[in-house]
PDB file of C-alpha atoms in Angstrom:
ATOM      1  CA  UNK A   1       0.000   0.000   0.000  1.00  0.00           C
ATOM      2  CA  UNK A   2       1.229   3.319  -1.106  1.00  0.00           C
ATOM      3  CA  UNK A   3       0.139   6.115   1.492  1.00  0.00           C
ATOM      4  CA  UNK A   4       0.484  10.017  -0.476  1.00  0.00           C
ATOM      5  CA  UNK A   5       0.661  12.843   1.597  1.00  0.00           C
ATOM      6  CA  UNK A   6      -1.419  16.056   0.768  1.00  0.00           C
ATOM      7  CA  UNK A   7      -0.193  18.959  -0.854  1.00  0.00           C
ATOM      8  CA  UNK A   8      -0.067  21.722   1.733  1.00  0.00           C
ATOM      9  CA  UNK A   9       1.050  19.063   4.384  1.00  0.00           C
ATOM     10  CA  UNK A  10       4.471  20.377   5.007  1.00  0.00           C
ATOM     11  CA  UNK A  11       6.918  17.916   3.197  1.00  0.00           C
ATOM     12  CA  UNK A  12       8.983  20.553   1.501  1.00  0.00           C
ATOM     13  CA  UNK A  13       9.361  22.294   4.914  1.00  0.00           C
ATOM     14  CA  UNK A  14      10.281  18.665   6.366  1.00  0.00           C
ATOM     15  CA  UNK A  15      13.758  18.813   4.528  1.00  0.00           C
ATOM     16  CA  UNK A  16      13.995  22.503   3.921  1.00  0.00           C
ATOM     17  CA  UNK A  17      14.093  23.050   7.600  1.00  0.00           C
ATOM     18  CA  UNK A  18      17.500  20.922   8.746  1.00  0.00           C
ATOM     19  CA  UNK A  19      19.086  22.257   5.212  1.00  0.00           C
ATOM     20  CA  UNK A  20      18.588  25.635   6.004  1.00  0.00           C
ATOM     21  CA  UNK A  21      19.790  25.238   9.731  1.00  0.00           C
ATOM     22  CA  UNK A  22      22.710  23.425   8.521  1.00  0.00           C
ATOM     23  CA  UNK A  23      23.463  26.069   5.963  1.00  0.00           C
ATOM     24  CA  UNK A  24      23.250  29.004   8.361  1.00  0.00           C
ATOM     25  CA  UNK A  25      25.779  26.970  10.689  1.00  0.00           C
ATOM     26  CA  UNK A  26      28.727  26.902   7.662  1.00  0.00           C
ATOM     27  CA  UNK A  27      31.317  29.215   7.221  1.00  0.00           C
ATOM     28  CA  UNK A  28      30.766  31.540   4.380  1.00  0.00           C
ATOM     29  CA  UNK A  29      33.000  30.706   1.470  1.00  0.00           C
ATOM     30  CA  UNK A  30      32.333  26.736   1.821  1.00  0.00           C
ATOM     31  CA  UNK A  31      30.595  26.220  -1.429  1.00  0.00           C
ATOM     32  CA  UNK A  32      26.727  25.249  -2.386  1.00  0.00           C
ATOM     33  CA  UNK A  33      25.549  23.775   1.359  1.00  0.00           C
ATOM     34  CA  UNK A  34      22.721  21.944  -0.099  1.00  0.00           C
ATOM     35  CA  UNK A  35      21.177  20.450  -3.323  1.00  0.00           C
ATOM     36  CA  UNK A  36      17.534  19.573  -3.765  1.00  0.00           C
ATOM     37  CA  UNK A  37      17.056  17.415  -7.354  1.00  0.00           C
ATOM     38  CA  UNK A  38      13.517  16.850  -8.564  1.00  0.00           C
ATOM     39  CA  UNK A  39      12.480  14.577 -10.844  1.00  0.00           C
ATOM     40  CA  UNK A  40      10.510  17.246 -13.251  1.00  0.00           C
ATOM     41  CA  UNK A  41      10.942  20.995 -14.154  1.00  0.00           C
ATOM     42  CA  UNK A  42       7.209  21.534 -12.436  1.00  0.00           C
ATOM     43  CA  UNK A  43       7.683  19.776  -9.185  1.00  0.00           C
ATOM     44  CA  UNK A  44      11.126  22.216  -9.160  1.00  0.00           C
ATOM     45  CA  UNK A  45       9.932  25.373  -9.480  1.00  0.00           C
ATOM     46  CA  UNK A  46       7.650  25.088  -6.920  1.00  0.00           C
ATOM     47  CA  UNK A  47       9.823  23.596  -4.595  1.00  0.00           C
ATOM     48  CA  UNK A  48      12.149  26.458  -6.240  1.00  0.00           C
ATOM     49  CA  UNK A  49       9.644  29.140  -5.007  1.00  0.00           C
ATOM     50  CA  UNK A  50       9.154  28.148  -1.350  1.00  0.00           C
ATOM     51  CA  UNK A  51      13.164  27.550  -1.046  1.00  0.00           C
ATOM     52  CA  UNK A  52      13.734  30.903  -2.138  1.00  0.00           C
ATOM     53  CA  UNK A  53      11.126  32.467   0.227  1.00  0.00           C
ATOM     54  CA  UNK A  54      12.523  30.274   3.132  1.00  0.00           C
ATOM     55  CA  UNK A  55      15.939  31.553   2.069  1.00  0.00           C
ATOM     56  CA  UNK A  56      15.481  35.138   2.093  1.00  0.00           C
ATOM     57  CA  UNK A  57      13.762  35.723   5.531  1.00  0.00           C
ATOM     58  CA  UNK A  58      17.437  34.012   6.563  1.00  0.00           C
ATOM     59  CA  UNK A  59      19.470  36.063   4.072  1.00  0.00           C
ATOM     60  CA  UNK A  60      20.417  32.664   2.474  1.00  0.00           C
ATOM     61  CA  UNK A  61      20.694  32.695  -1.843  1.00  0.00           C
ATOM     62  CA  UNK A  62      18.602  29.737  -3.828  1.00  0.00           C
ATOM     63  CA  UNK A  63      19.622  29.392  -7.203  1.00  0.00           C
ATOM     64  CA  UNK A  64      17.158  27.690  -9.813  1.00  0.00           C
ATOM     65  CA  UNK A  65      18.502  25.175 -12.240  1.00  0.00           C
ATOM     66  CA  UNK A  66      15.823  23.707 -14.628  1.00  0.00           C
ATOM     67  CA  UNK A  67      14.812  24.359 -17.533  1.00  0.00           C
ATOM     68  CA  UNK A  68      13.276  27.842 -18.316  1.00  0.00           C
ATOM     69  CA  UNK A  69      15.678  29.337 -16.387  1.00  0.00           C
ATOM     70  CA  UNK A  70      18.174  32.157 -17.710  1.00  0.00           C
ATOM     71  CA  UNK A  71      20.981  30.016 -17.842  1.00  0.00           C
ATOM     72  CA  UNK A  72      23.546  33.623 -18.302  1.00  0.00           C
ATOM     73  CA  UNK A  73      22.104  34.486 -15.221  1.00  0.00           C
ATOM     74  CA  UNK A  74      22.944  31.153 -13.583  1.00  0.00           C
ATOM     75  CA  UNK A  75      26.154  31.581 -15.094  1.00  0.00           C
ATOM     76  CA  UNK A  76      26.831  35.048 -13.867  1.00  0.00           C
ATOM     77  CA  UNK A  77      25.605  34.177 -10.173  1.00  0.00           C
ATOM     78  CA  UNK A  78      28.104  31.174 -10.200  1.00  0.00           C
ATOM     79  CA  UNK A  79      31.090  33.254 -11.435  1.00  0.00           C
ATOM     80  CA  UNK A  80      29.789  36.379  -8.926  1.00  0.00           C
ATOM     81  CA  UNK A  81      31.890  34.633  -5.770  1.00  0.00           C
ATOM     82  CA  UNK A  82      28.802  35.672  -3.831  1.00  0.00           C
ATOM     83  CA  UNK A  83      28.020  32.864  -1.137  1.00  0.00           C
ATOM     84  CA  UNK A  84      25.698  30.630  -2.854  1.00  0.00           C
ATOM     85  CA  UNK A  85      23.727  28.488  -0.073  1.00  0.00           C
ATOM     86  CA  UNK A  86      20.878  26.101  -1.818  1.00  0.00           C
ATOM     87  CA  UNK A  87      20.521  25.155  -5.450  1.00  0.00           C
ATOM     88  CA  UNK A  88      16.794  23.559  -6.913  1.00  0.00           C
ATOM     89  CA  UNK A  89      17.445  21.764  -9.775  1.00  0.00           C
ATOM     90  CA  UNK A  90      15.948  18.548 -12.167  1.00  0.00           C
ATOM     91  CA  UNK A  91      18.777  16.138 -12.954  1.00  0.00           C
ATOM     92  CA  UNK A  92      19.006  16.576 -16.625  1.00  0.00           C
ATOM     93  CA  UNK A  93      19.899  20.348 -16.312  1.00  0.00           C
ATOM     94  CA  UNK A  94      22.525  19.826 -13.424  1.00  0.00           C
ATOM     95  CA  UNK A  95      24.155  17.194 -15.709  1.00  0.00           C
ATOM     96  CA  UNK A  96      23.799  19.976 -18.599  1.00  0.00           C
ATOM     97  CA  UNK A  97      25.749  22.409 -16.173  1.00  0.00           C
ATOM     98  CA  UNK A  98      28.461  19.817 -15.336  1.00  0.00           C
ATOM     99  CA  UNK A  99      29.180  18.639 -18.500  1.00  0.00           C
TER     100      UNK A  99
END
């Protein structure tokens, strides 16, 4: 038996609460604390726009990475040497950005 929580239940919050705690406990500097892959571009922009909320009442930075997406943008962000905290991405595009 397969038991499916509801939406508005609070299972985004579940793991976006320990990532964001353990990102405000690192150093500055230490590189991308946490990575949150989603299995399509839909499920990642929402989870995309309640990360980035979360993120910004702790002064924390979210970068999208899915399709849609300015990828300059991305680009620039990455090259900015700005602390970059959380990243939201679909596993096609974070291969893309490896590669």
């Amino acid at each position: 038996m397969t038991v499916q929580s509801k939406t508005g239940s609070g299972k985004t919050l579940g793991y976006l609460v320990p990532m964001i705690q353990h990102a405000l406990n690192q150093k500055d500097g230490e590189g991308p604390i946490g990575l949150i892959l989603s299995p399509a571009k839909e499920l990642a922009e929402q989870i995309f726009k309640h990360t980035s909320r979360a993120c910004k009442q702790f002064k924390l930075s979210c970068l999208p990475l899915f399709t849609g997406v300015n990828m300059h943008e991305v680009w620039k962000t990455i090259k900015s040497n700005t602390q970059l905290h959380l990243i939201v991405s679909t596993p096609g595009k974070l291969l893309d950005m490896v590669n």
